[in-house]
JSON list of C-alpha atoms in Angstrom, two decimals:
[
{"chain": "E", "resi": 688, "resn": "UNK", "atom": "CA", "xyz": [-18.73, 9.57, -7.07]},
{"chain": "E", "resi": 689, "resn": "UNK", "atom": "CA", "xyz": [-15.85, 10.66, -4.70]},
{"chain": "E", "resi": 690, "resn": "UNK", "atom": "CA", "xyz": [-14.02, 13.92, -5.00]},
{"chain": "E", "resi": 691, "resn": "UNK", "atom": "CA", "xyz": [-10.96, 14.33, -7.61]},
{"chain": "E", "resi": 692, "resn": "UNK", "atom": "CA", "xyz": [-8.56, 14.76, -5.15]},
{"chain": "E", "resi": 693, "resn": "UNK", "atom": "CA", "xyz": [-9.31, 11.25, -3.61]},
{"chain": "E", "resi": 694, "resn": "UNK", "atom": "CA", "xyz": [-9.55, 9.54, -7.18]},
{"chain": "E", "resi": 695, "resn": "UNK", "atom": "CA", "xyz": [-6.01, 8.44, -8.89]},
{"chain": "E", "resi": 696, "resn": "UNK", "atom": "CA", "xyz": [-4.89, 9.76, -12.15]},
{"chain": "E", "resi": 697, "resn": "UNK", "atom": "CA", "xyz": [-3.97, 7.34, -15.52]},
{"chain": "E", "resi": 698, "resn": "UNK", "atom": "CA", "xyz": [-0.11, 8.31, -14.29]},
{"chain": "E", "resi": 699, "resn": "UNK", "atom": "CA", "xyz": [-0.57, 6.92, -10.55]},
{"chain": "E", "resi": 700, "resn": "UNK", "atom": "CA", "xyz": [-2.57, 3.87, -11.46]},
{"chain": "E", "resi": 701, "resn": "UNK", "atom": "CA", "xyz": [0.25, 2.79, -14.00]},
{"chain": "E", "resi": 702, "resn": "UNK", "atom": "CA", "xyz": [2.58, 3.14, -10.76]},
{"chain": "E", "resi": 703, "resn": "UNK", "atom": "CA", "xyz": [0.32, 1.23, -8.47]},
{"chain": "E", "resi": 704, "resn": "UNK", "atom": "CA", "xyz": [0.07, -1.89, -11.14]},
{"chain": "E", "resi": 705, "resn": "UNK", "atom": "CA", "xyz": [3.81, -1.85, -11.67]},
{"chain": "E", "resi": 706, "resn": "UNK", "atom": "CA", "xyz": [5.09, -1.72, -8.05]},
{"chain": "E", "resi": 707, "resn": "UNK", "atom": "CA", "xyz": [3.00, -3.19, -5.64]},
{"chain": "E", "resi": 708, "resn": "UNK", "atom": "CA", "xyz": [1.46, -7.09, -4.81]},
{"chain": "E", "resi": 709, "resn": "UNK", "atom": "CA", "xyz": [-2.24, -7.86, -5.25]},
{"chain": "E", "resi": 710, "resn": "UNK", "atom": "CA", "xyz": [-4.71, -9.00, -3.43]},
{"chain": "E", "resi": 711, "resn": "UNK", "atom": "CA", "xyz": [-7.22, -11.24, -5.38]},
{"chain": "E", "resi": 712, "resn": "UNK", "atom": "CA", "xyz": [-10.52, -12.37, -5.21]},
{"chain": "E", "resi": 713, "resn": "UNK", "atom": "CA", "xyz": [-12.90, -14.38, -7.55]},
{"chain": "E", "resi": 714, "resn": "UNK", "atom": "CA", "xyz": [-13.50, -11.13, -10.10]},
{"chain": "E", "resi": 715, "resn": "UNK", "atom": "CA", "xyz": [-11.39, -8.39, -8.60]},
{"chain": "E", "resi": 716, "resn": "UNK", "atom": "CA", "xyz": [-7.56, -8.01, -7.97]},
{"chain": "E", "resi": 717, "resn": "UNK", "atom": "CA", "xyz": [-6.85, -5.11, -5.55]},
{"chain": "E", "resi": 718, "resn": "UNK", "atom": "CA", "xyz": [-3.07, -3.50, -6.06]},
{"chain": "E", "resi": 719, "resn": "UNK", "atom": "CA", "xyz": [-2.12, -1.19, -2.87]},
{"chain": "E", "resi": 720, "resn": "UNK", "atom": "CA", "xyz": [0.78, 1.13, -2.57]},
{"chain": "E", "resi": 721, "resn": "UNK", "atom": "CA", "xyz": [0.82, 2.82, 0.45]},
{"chain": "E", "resi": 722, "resn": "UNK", "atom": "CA", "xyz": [1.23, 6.74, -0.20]},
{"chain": "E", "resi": 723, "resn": "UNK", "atom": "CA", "xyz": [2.50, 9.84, 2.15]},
{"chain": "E", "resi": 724, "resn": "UNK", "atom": "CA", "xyz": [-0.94, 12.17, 1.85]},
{"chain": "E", "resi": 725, "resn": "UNK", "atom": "CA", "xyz": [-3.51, 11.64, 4.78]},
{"chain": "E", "resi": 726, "resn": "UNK", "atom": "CA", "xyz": [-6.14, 9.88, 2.79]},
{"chain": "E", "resi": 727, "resn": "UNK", "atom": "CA", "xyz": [-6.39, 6.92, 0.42]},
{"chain": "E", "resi": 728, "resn": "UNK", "atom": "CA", "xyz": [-6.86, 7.61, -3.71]},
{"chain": "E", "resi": 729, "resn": "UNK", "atom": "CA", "xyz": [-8.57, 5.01, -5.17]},
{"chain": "E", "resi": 730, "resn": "UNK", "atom": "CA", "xyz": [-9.16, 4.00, -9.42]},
{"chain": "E", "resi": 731, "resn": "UNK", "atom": "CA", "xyz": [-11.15, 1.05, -10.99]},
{"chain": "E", "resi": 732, "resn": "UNK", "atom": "CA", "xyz": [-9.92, -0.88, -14.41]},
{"chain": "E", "resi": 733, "resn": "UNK", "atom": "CA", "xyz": [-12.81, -2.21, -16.09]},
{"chain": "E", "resi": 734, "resn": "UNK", "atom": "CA", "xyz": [-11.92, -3.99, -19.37]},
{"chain": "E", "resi": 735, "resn": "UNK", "atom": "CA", "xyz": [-14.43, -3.90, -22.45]},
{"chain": "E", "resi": 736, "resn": "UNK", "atom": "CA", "xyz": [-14.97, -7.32, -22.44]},
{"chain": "E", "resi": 737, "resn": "UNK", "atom": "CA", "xyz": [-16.14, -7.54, -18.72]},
{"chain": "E", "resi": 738, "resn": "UNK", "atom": "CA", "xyz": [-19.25, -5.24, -19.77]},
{"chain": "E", "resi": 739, "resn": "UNK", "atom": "CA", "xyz": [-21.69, -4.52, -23.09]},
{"chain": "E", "resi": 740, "resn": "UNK", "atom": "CA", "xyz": [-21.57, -1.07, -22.97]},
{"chain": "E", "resi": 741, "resn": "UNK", "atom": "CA", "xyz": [-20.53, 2.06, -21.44]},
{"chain": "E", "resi": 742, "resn": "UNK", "atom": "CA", "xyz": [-23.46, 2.51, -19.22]},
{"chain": "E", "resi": 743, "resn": "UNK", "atom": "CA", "xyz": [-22.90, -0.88, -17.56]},
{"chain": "E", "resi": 744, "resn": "UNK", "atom": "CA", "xyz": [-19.06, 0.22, -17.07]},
{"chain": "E", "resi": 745, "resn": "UNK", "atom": "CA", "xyz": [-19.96, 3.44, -15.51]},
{"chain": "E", "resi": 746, "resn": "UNK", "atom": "CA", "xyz": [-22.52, 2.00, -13.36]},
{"chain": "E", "resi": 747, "resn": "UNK", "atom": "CA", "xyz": [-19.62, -0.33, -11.74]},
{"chain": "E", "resi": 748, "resn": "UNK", "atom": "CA", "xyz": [-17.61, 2.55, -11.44]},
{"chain": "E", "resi": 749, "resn": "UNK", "atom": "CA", "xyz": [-19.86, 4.40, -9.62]},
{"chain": "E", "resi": 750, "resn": "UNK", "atom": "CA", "xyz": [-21.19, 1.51, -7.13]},
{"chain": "E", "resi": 751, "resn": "UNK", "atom": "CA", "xyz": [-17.40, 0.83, -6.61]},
{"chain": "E", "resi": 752, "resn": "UNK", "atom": "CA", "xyz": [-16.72, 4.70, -5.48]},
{"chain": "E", "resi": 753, "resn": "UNK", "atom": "CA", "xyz": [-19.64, 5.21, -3.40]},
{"chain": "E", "resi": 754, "resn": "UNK", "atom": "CA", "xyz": [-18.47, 1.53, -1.64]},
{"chain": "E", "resi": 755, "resn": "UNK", "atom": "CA", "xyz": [-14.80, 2.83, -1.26]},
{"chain": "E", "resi": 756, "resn": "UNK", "atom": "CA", "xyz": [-16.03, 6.72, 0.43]},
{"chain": "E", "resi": 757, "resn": "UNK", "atom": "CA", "xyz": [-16.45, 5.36, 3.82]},
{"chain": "E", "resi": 758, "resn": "UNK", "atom": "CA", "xyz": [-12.72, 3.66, 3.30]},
{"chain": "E", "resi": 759, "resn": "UNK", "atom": "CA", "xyz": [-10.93, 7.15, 2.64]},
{"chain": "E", "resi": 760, "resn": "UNK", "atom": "CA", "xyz": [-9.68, 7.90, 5.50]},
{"chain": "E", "resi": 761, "resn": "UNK", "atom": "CA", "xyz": [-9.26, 4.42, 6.67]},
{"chain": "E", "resi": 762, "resn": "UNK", "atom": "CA", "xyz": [-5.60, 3.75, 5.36]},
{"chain": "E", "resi": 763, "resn": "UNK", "atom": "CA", "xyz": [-3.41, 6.08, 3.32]},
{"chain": "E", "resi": 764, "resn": "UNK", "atom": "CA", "xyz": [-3.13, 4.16, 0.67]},
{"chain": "E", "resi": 765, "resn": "UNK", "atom": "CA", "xyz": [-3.18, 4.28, -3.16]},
{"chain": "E", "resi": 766, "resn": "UNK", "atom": "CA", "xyz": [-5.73, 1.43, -3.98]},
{"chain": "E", "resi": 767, "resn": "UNK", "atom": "CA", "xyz": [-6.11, 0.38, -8.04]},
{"chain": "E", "resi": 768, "resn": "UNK", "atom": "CA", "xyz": [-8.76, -2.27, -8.53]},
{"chain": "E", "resi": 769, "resn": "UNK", "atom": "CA", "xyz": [-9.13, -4.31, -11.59]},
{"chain": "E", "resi": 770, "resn": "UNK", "atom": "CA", "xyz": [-11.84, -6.23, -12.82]},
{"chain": "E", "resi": 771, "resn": "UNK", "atom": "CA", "xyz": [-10.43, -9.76, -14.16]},
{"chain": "E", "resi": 772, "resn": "UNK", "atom": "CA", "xyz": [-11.05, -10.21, -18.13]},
{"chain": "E", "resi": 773, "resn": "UNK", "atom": "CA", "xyz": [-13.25, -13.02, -18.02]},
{"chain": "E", "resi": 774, "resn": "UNK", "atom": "CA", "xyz": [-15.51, -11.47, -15.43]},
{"chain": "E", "resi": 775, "resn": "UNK", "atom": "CA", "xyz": [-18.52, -10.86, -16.80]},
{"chain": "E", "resi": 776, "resn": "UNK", "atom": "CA", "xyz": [-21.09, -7.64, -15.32]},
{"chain": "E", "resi": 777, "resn": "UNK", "atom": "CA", "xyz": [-24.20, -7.67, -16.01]},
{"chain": "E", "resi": 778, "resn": "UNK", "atom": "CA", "xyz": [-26.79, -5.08, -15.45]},
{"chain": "E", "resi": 779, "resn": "UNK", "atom": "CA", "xyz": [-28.48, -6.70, -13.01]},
{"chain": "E", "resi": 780, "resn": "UNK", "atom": "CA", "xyz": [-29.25, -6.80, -8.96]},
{"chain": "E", "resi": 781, "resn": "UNK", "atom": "CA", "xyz": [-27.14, -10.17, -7.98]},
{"chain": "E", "resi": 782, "resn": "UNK", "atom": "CA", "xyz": [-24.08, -9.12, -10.07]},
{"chain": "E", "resi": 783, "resn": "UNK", "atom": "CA", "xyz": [-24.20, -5.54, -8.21]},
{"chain": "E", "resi": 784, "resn": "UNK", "atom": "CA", "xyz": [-24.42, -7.46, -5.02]},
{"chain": "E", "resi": 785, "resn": "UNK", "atom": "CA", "xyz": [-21.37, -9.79, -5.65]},
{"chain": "E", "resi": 786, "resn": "UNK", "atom": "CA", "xyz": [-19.29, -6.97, -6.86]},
{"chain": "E", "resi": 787, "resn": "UNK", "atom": "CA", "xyz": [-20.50, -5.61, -3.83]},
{"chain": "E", "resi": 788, "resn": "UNK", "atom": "CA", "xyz": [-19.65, -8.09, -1.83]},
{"chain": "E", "resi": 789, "resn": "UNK", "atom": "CA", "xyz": [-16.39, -8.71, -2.85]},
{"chain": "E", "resi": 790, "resn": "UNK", "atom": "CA", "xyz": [-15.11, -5.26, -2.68]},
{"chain": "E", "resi": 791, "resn": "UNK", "atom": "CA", "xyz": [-16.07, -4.85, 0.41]},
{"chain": "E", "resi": 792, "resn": "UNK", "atom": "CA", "xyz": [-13.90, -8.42, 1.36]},
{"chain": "E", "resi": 793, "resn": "UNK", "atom": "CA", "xyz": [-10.84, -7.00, -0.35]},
{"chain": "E", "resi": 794, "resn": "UNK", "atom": "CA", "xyz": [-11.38, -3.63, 1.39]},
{"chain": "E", "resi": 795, "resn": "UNK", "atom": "CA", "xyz": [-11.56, -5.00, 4.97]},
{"chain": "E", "resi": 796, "resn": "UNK", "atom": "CA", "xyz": [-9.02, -7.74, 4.07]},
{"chain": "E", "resi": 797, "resn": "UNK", "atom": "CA", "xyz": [-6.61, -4.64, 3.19]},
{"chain": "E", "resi": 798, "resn": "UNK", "atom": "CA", "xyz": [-7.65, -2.59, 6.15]},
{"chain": "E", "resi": 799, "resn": "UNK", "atom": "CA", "xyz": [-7.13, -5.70, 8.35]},
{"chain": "E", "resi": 800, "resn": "UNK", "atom": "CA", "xyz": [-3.61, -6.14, 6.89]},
{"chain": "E", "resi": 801, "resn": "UNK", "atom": "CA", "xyz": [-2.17, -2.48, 7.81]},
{"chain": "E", "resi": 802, "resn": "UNK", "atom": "CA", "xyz": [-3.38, -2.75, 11.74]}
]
């Protein structure tokens, strides 16, 4: 997990998903609003129907953090990333690796976009 300070708060993410465009992908839509602080804040939306239980849904949020830490100081940016409804994750090593996969795509798609 990252720090606090570089995670978004219920209040922010609202903000991000109201104001700016998204970037899609097969599973994952990425919503960017470019902030003022020197480092990017970053949340995760993952529905109840994209996972069984709770300990799939934090295991996706925790994979998705540790893949967005390198990113932080990248681009000041406020990044909100949502998991599409009728994705389903599954607890298992080739769903990790396309969420992987993906994220990574969307994160180097947006970093390629701001230089």
């Amino acid at each position: 997990m990252i720090s606090k300070i570089y995670r978004l708060k219920e209040r922010e993410v609202k903000k991000v998903l109201k104001i700016w465009k998204p970037f899609f992908s097969y599973t994952l839509v990425f919503n960017v609003l470019p902030n003022t602080l020197w480092h990017g804040r970053f949340a995760i939306i993952i529905w109840w129907k994209s996972v069984k239980n709770a300990v799939i849904r934090n295991r996706f949020r925790r994979l998705y953090f540790e893949t967005c830490r390198p990113y932080i100081d990248s681009f000041p940016s406020d990044i909100a990333c949502v998991v599409k409804t009728k994705t389903q994750l599954e607890n298992n090593e080739t769903s990790l690796k396309n969420f992987e996969k993906e994220l990574l795509y969307l994160l180097d798609k947006k970093l390629w976009k701001n230089t």
